[in-house]
GROMACS .gro file of C-alpha atoms in nm:
model
  362
    1UNK     CA    1   4.805  -1.571  -0.372
    2UNK     CA    2   5.040  -1.492  -0.646
    3UNK     CA    3   5.353  -1.608  -0.674
    4UNK     CA    4   5.480  -1.305  -0.527
    5UNK     CA    5   5.294  -1.360  -0.183
    6UNK     CA    6   5.360  -1.703  -0.209
    7UNK     CA    7   5.696  -1.640  -0.175
    8UNK     CA    8   5.692  -1.381   0.101
    9UNK     CA    9   5.490  -1.653   0.296
   10UNK     CA   10   5.726  -1.921   0.285
   11UNK     CA   11   6.051  -1.696   0.331
   12UNK     CA   12   5.852  -1.594   0.685
   13UNK     CA   13   5.777  -1.990   0.767
   14UNK     CA   14   6.134  -2.018   0.673
   15UNK     CA   15   6.288  -1.700   0.877
   16UNK     CA   16   6.119  -1.816   1.225
   17UNK     CA   17   6.275  -2.114   1.291
   18UNK     CA   18   6.651  -2.003   1.167
   19UNK     CA   19   6.553  -1.675   1.392
   20UNK     CA   20   6.506  -1.915   1.662
   21UNK     CA   21   6.781  -2.137   1.628
   22UNK     CA   22   7.006  -1.792   1.580
   23UNK     CA   23   6.861  -1.722   1.916
   24UNK     CA   24   6.893  -2.053   2.056
   25UNK     CA   25   7.251  -2.031   1.952
   26UNK     CA   26   7.345  -1.690   2.096
   27UNK     CA   27   7.224  -1.761   2.440
   28UNK     CA   28   7.407  -2.149   2.426
   29UNK     CA   29   7.701  -1.909   2.312
   30UNK     CA   30   7.714  -1.667   2.595
   31UNK     CA   31   7.927  -1.791   2.858
   32UNK     CA   32   7.684  -1.728   3.172
   33UNK     CA   33   7.429  -1.994   3.042
   34UNK     CA   34   7.628  -2.288   3.204
   35UNK     CA   35   7.655  -2.126   3.532
   36UNK     CA   36   7.296  -2.047   3.502
   37UNK     CA   37   7.198  -2.375   3.403
   38UNK     CA   38   7.400  -2.558   3.642
   39UNK     CA   39   7.276  -2.267   3.933
   40UNK     CA   40   6.931  -2.282   3.870
   41UNK     CA   41   6.927  -2.684   3.893
   42UNK     CA   42   7.221  -2.725   4.153
   43UNK     CA   43   7.112  -2.486   4.375
   44UNK     CA   44   6.804  -2.279   4.316
   45UNK     CA   45   6.533  -2.486   4.307
   46UNK     CA   46   6.704  -2.698   4.604
   47UNK     CA   47   6.709  -2.396   4.763
   48UNK     CA   48   6.327  -2.342   4.744
   49UNK     CA   49   6.224  -2.714   4.769
   50UNK     CA   50   6.382  -2.671   5.144
   51UNK     CA   51   6.244  -2.327   5.215
   52UNK     CA   52   5.879  -2.477   5.086
   53UNK     CA   53   5.890  -2.823   5.294
   54UNK     CA   54   6.028  -2.582   5.624
   55UNK     CA   55   5.732  -2.370   5.536
   56UNK     CA   56   5.480  -2.641   5.513
   57UNK     CA   57   5.600  -2.842   5.818
   58UNK     CA   58   5.591  -2.504   6.027
   59UNK     CA   59   5.264  -2.407   5.852
   60UNK     CA   60   5.088  -2.746   5.968
   61UNK     CA   61   5.018  -2.792   5.610
   62UNK     CA   62   5.234  -3.115   5.580
   63UNK     CA   63   5.083  -3.251   5.893
   64UNK     CA   64   4.731  -3.196   5.758
   65UNK     CA   65   4.770  -3.305   5.407
   66UNK     CA   66   4.956  -3.669   5.626
   67UNK     CA   67   4.623  -3.743   5.741
   68UNK     CA   68   4.416  -3.740   5.439
   69UNK     CA   69   4.390  -3.482   5.076
   70UNK     CA   70   4.261  -3.180   5.120
   71UNK     CA   71   4.079  -2.932   4.925
   72UNK     CA   72   4.200  -2.496   4.916
   73UNK     CA   73   3.864  -2.443   5.117
   74UNK     CA   74   3.968  -2.701   5.439
   75UNK     CA   75   4.332  -2.597   5.454
   76UNK     CA   76   4.238  -2.215   5.397
   77UNK     CA   77   3.978  -2.244   5.732
   78UNK     CA   78   4.314  -2.474   5.912
   79UNK     CA   79   4.522  -2.223   5.845
   80UNK     CA   80   4.273  -1.889   5.944
   81UNK     CA   81   4.347  -1.749   5.582
   82UNK     CA   82   4.146  -1.413   5.525
   83UNK     CA   83   3.881  -1.510   5.249
   84UNK     CA   84   4.039  -1.197   5.012
   85UNK     CA   85   4.366  -1.372   5.071
   86UNK     CA   86   4.215  -1.743   4.939
   87UNK     CA   87   4.385  -1.676   4.641
   88UNK     CA   88   4.672  -1.660   4.745
   89UNK     CA   89   4.652  -1.951   4.934
   90UNK     CA   90   4.645  -2.104   4.623
   91UNK     CA   91   4.904  -1.973   4.450
   92UNK     CA   92   5.103  -2.078   4.758
   93UNK     CA   93   4.993  -2.449   4.722
   94UNK     CA   94   5.029  -2.455   4.371
   95UNK     CA   95   5.397  -2.375   4.459
   96UNK     CA   96   5.431  -2.698   4.568
   97UNK     CA   97   5.267  -2.893   4.318
   98UNK     CA   98   5.553  -2.742   4.044
   99UNK     CA   99   5.774  -2.848   4.269
  100UNK     CA  100   5.654  -3.167   4.325
  101UNK     CA  101   5.634  -3.210   4.628
  102UNK     CA  102   5.194  -3.160   4.603
  103UNK     CA  103   4.976  -3.347   4.375
  104UNK     CA  104   4.614  -3.235   4.285
  105UNK     CA  105   4.354  -3.537   4.244
  106UNK     CA  106   3.951  -3.445   4.221
  107UNK     CA  107   4.030  -3.067   4.315
  108UNK     CA  108   4.238  -3.156   4.657
  109UNK     CA  109   4.607  -3.120   4.762
  110UNK     CA  110   4.779  -3.439   4.842
  111UNK     CA  111   5.135  -3.544   4.965
  112UNK     CA  112   5.347  -3.651   4.654
  113UNK     CA  113   5.734  -3.637   4.687
  114UNK     CA  114   5.920  -3.964   4.862
  115UNK     CA  115   6.055  -3.672   5.049
  116UNK     CA  116   5.752  -3.488   5.186
  117UNK     CA  117   5.554  -3.819   5.312
  118UNK     CA  118   5.859  -3.870   5.486
  119UNK     CA  119   5.891  -3.545   5.683
  120UNK     CA  120   5.501  -3.625   5.750
  121UNK     CA  121   5.635  -3.949   5.953
  122UNK     CA  122   5.598  -3.879   6.320
  123UNK     CA  123   5.925  -4.054   6.418
  124UNK     CA  124   6.079  -3.768   6.180
  125UNK     CA  125   5.944  -3.469   6.297
  126UNK     CA  126   6.231  -3.371   6.435
  127UNK     CA  127   6.447  -3.396   6.110
  128UNK     CA  128   6.122  -3.180   5.945
  129UNK     CA  129   6.188  -2.946   6.259
  130UNK     CA  130   6.642  -2.887   6.197
  131UNK     CA  131   6.474  -2.813   5.819
  132UNK     CA  132   6.289  -2.497   5.926
  133UNK     CA  133   6.545  -2.417   6.186
  134UNK     CA  134   6.790  -2.413   5.888
  135UNK     CA  135   6.555  -2.168   5.723
  136UNK     CA  136   6.448  -1.957   5.986
  137UNK     CA  137   6.725  -1.917   6.167
  138UNK     CA  138   7.114  -2.008   5.985
  139UNK     CA  139   6.969  -1.882   5.646
  140UNK     CA  140   6.907  -1.482   5.814
  141UNK     CA  141   7.252  -1.518   5.962
  142UNK     CA  142   7.434  -1.663   5.628
  143UNK     CA  143   7.198  -1.359   5.473
  144UNK     CA  144   7.246  -1.059   5.677
  145UNK     CA  145   7.601  -1.129   5.841
  146UNK     CA  146   7.763  -0.853   5.685
  147UNK     CA  147   7.434  -0.571   5.733
  148UNK     CA  148   7.441  -0.681   6.109
  149UNK     CA  149   7.830  -0.629   6.130
  150UNK     CA  150   7.789  -0.263   5.990
  151UNK     CA  151   7.536  -0.166   6.206
  152UNK     CA  152   7.573  -0.355   6.500
  153UNK     CA  153   7.276  -0.583   6.500
  154UNK     CA  154   7.226  -0.847   6.678
  155UNK     CA  155   6.981  -1.186   6.753
  156UNK     CA  156   6.791  -1.189   7.050
  157UNK     CA  157   6.655  -1.445   7.231
  158UNK     CA  158   6.315  -1.395   7.051
  159UNK     CA  159   6.433  -1.427   6.712
  160UNK     CA  160   6.430  -1.780   6.800
  161UNK     CA  161   6.104  -2.036   6.818
  162UNK     CA  162   6.185  -2.206   7.135
  163UNK     CA  163   5.920  -2.515   7.060
  164UNK     CA  164   6.104  -2.532   6.698
  165UNK     CA  165   6.486  -2.549   6.875
  166UNK     CA  166   6.331  -2.807   7.140
  167UNK     CA  167   6.201  -3.030   6.834
  168UNK     CA  168   6.507  -3.018   6.600
  169UNK     CA  169   6.741  -3.058   6.884
  170UNK     CA  170   6.625  -3.437   6.904
  171UNK     CA  171   6.770  -3.555   6.580
  172UNK     CA  172   7.091  -3.612   6.803
  173UNK     CA  173   6.835  -3.754   7.085
  174UNK     CA  174   7.007  -4.105   7.066
  175UNK     CA  175   7.322  -4.017   7.119
  176UNK     CA  176   7.256  -3.807   7.417
  177UNK     CA  177   7.030  -4.072   7.551
  178UNK     CA  178   7.326  -4.278   7.565
  179UNK     CA  179   7.543  -4.021   7.768
  180UNK     CA  180   7.248  -4.026   8.001
  181UNK     CA  181   7.234  -4.418   8.050
  182UNK     CA  182   7.636  -4.389   8.087
  183UNK     CA  183   7.565  -4.144   8.389
  184UNK     CA  184   7.269  -4.164   8.543
  185UNK     CA  185   7.289  -4.415   8.885
  186UNK     CA  186   6.995  -4.694   8.804
  187UNK     CA  187   6.906  -4.815   9.125
  188UNK     CA  188   6.946  -4.573   9.417
  189UNK     CA  189   6.740  -4.255   9.391
  190UNK     CA  190   6.846  -3.997   9.202
  191UNK     CA  191   6.717  -3.612   9.247
  192UNK     CA  192   6.740  -3.458   8.885
  193UNK     CA  193   6.831  -3.106   8.771
  194UNK     CA  194   6.794  -3.052   8.392
  195UNK     CA  195   6.880  -2.672   8.290
  196UNK     CA  196   6.668  -2.612   7.973
  197UNK     CA  197   6.440  -2.874   7.956
  198UNK     CA  198   6.360  -2.800   7.588
  199UNK     CA  199   6.004  -3.059   7.513
  200UNK     CA  200   6.143  -3.276   7.851
  201UNK     CA  201   6.245  -3.641   7.661
  202UNK     CA  202   6.596  -3.661   7.838
  203UNK     CA  203   6.399  -3.664   8.166
  204UNK     CA  204   6.142  -3.871   8.065
  205UNK     CA  205   6.410  -4.077   7.960
  206UNK     CA  206   6.591  -4.048   8.250
  207UNK     CA  207   6.303  -4.125   8.443
  208UNK     CA  208   6.251  -4.423   8.249
  209UNK     CA  209   6.570  -4.576   8.345
  210UNK     CA  210   6.572  -4.537   8.721
  211UNK     CA  211   6.175  -4.536   8.849
  212UNK     CA  212   6.300  -4.393   9.184
  213UNK     CA  213   6.459  -4.056   9.016
  214UNK     CA  214   6.298  -3.730   9.076
  215UNK     CA  215   6.356  -3.428   8.874
  216UNK     CA  216   6.288  -3.024   8.844
  217UNK     CA  217   6.305  -2.913   8.488
  218UNK     CA  218   6.378  -2.536   8.367
  219UNK     CA  219   6.395  -2.364   8.075
  220UNK     CA  220   6.471  -1.998   8.017
  221UNK     CA  221   6.170  -1.950   7.773
  222UNK     CA  222   5.854  -1.943   7.961
  223UNK     CA  223   5.656  -2.143   7.635
  224UNK     CA  224   5.898  -2.408   7.637
  225UNK     CA  225   5.885  -2.449   8.005
  226UNK     CA  226   5.474  -2.454   7.970
  227UNK     CA  227   5.510  -2.755   7.695
  228UNK     CA  228   5.780  -2.946   7.909
  229UNK     CA  229   5.489  -2.882   8.197
  230UNK     CA  230   5.165  -3.051   7.904
  231UNK     CA  231   5.425  -3.320   7.829
  232UNK     CA  232   5.490  -3.438   8.223
  233UNK     CA  233   5.130  -3.453   8.245
  234UNK     CA  234   5.106  -3.682   7.937
  235UNK     CA  235   5.366  -3.902   8.023
  236UNK     CA  236   5.261  -3.965   8.407
  237UNK     CA  237   5.558  -3.835   8.526
  238UNK     CA  238   5.385  -3.493   8.680
  239UNK     CA  239   5.390  -3.648   9.057
  240UNK     CA  240   5.800  -3.728   8.997
  241UNK     CA  241   5.916  -3.409   8.762
  242UNK     CA  242   5.858  -3.090   8.869
  243UNK     CA  243   5.883  -2.769   8.569
  244UNK     CA  244   5.963  -2.427   8.616
  245UNK     CA  245   6.034  -2.118   8.379
  246UNK     CA  246   6.402  -1.999   8.529
  247UNK     CA  247   6.772  -1.941   8.436
  248UNK     CA  248   7.042  -2.100   8.584
  249UNK     CA  249   7.225  -1.808   8.748
  250UNK     CA  250   6.971  -1.692   8.918
  251UNK     CA  251   6.771  -2.050   9.062
  252UNK     CA  252   6.701  -2.046   9.452
  253UNK     CA  253   6.782  -2.409   9.542
  254UNK     CA  254   6.951  -2.596   9.836
  255UNK     CA  255   7.259  -2.812   9.699
  256UNK     CA  256   7.077  -3.140   9.656
  257UNK     CA  257   7.097  -3.259   9.310
  258UNK     CA  258   7.282  -3.549   9.250
  259UNK     CA  259   7.297  -3.510   8.907
  260UNK     CA  260   7.254  -3.174   8.701
  261UNK     CA  261   7.216  -3.211   8.295
  262UNK     CA  262   7.293  -2.936   8.077
  263UNK     CA  263   7.203  -3.065   7.687
  264UNK     CA  264   7.275  -2.843   7.398
  265UNK     CA  265   7.318  -2.575   7.558
  266UNK     CA  266   7.603  -2.430   7.736
  267UNK     CA  267   7.677  -2.176   7.424
  268UNK     CA  268   7.346  -1.972   7.573
  269UNK     CA  269   7.565  -1.853   7.790
  270UNK     CA  270   7.862  -1.577   7.673
  271UNK     CA  271   8.205  -1.728   7.661
  272UNK     CA  272   8.349  -1.493   7.932
  273UNK     CA  273   8.038  -1.627   8.193
  274UNK     CA  274   8.074  -1.997   8.131
  275UNK     CA  275   8.293  -2.067   8.419
  276UNK     CA  276   8.024  -1.882   8.608
  277UNK     CA  277   7.700  -2.074   8.502
  278UNK     CA  278   7.918  -2.415   8.530
  279UNK     CA  279   8.004  -2.303   8.903
  280UNK     CA  280   7.687  -2.225   8.959
  281UNK     CA  281   7.548  -2.594   8.823
  282UNK     CA  282   7.822  -2.724   9.048
  283UNK     CA  283   7.710  -2.546   9.385
  284UNK     CA  284   7.325  -2.713   9.292
  285UNK     CA  285   7.509  -3.044   9.330
  286UNK     CA  286   7.565  -3.272   9.655
  287UNK     CA  287   7.882  -3.368   9.712
  288UNK     CA  288   7.979  -3.679   9.511
  289UNK     CA  289   7.697  -3.542   9.262
  290UNK     CA  290   7.757  -3.531   8.902
  291UNK     CA  291   7.730  -3.240   8.580
  292UNK     CA  292   7.659  -3.428   8.298
  293UNK     CA  293   7.670  -3.146   7.972
  294UNK     CA  294   7.657  -3.253   7.629
  295UNK     CA  295   7.710  -3.014   7.292
  296UNK     CA  296   7.841  -2.941   6.980
  297UNK     CA  297   8.170  -2.770   6.908
  298UNK     CA  298   8.333  -2.558   6.697
  299UNK     CA  299   8.494  -2.753   6.412
  300UNK     CA  300   8.213  -2.958   6.310
  301UNK     CA  301   8.013  -2.958   5.942
  302UNK     CA  302   7.829  -2.727   5.755
  303UNK     CA  303   7.505  -2.701   5.986
  304UNK     CA  304   7.707  -2.677   6.290
  305UNK     CA  305   7.907  -2.387   6.187
  306UNK     CA  306   7.582  -2.236   6.087
  307UNK     CA  307   7.478  -2.272   6.423
  308UNK     CA  308   7.818  -2.137   6.544
  309UNK     CA  309   7.785  -1.838   6.282
  310UNK     CA  310   7.381  -1.763   6.488
  311UNK     CA  311   7.530  -1.782   6.821
  312UNK     CA  312   7.804  -1.506   6.777
  313UNK     CA  313   7.542  -1.268   6.646
  314UNK     CA  314   7.324  -1.328   6.918
  315UNK     CA  315   7.343  -1.075   7.221
  316UNK     CA  316   7.287  -1.308   7.530
  317UNK     CA  317   7.497  -1.625   7.426
  318UNK     CA  318   7.815  -1.706   7.231
  319UNK     CA  319   7.994  -1.953   6.956
  320UNK     CA  320   7.987  -2.304   7.060
  321UNK     CA  321   8.268  -2.414   7.251
  322UNK     CA  322   8.571  -2.581   7.158
  323UNK     CA  323   8.621  -2.901   7.382
  324UNK     CA  324   8.931  -2.830   7.506
  325UNK     CA  325   8.867  -2.497   7.622
  326UNK     CA  326   8.505  -2.639   7.767
  327UNK     CA  327   8.693  -2.902   7.943
  328UNK     CA  328   8.916  -2.615   8.064
  329UNK     CA  329   8.603  -2.409   8.185
  330UNK     CA  330   8.494  -2.703   8.410
  331UNK     CA  331   8.800  -2.737   8.561
  332UNK     CA  332   8.785  -2.394   8.617
  333UNK     CA  333   8.466  -2.389   8.786
  334UNK     CA  334   8.599  -2.705   9.042
  335UNK     CA  335   8.483  -3.027   8.911
  336UNK     CA  336   8.722  -3.286   8.913
  337UNK     CA  337   8.780  -3.605   8.710
  338UNK     CA  338   8.678  -3.409   8.387
  339UNK     CA  339   8.626  -3.617   8.075
  340UNK     CA  340   8.467  -3.505   7.724
  341UNK     CA  341   8.410  -3.813   7.502
  342UNK     CA  342   8.281  -3.827   7.157
  343UNK     CA  343   7.926  -3.935   7.105
  344UNK     CA  344   7.879  -3.914   6.722
  345UNK     CA  345   8.158  -4.117   6.494
  346UNK     CA  346   8.323  -3.769   6.314
  347UNK     CA  347   8.155  -3.556   6.441
  348UNK     CA  348   8.193  -3.271   6.660
  349UNK     CA  349   7.937  -3.350   6.984
  350UNK     CA  350   8.058  -3.437   7.260
  351UNK     CA  351   7.923  -3.522   7.657
  352UNK     CA  352   8.106  -3.383   7.907
  353UNK     CA  353   8.117  -3.503   8.281
  354UNK     CA  354   8.268  -3.376   8.569
  355UNK     CA  355   8.211  -3.497   9.013
  356UNK     CA  356   8.148  -3.207   9.250
  357UNK     CA  357   8.397  -3.330   9.513
  358UNK     CA  358   8.266  -3.038   9.784
  359UNK     CA  359   8.002  -2.832   9.878
  360UNK     CA  360   8.036  -2.543   9.644
  361UNK     CA  361   7.971  -2.169   9.804
  362UNK     CA  362   7.903  -1.916   9.550
   0.00000   0.00000   0.00000
């Protein structure tokens, strides 16, 4: 190599790192760069993780890997993946490795992050379902609200997954159970009607408090009612608890119940129909019977406001109630001694009770 060639080679090797440094300097000097980096680390990556955690929970992969590490073929078989899409599934699983929630050892995927392993615990199933609810239901309301308002689009009951909602509402289970324990007569025979029974867990709790209790549990969604019936069988309560698919507004029943409970579902009724729905609930109570209604109210945390937004865009319900309006609705429906009590300190979650002082007629 001659002196001129050597000089050119050295010049190129010096220019390359200088060029890279200049490029980095230009990027760092761009006023948008700090914003981009902050969004990426502070919002974008956590959003990806939240979505991924919800997906592995809803798909069953979280539960599968909680039992043991699995290879691609085992996971593909469990998910009934098309043979032509096995490599797509591998890319999806590898995303979990990239995000840090999965690890890879000897060709098998395993749960790695503290978050993924915690969500896989049975006692945290309600939290896993709540994450799925956020991603599947709350995010679309935030993302598509302007378009829905422009085109008059609405969510329907079919846009919900009743099983996921039934699981996710159990995050407030200890507080609802406290309200049930305060209201339920423990020694005398009690005939309970639960409206919107979900999985049936609150009926189960009430039956455990009072061995002389019998109940009718109804839910508007048939698949939810079917699962509740299976649960009652598994819990040994099928002889004491009847489960039906049904709507409070059309139930053909006698005024025979000592207690009607409505947990986390008053917003499934439009605002202008709530008094009638509550009046209908009162008509099913024997004289002296009580209504126990637990619900989130407006003015709560961001999660409750997102739920409120979803129901504002629903074609079958309405916004979360305001506490004062809900109390007024119960009084307008004919309930006496109406009270609203805070269940969760610092949060807009209430237990409302009222008494039927006479036989209601509809």
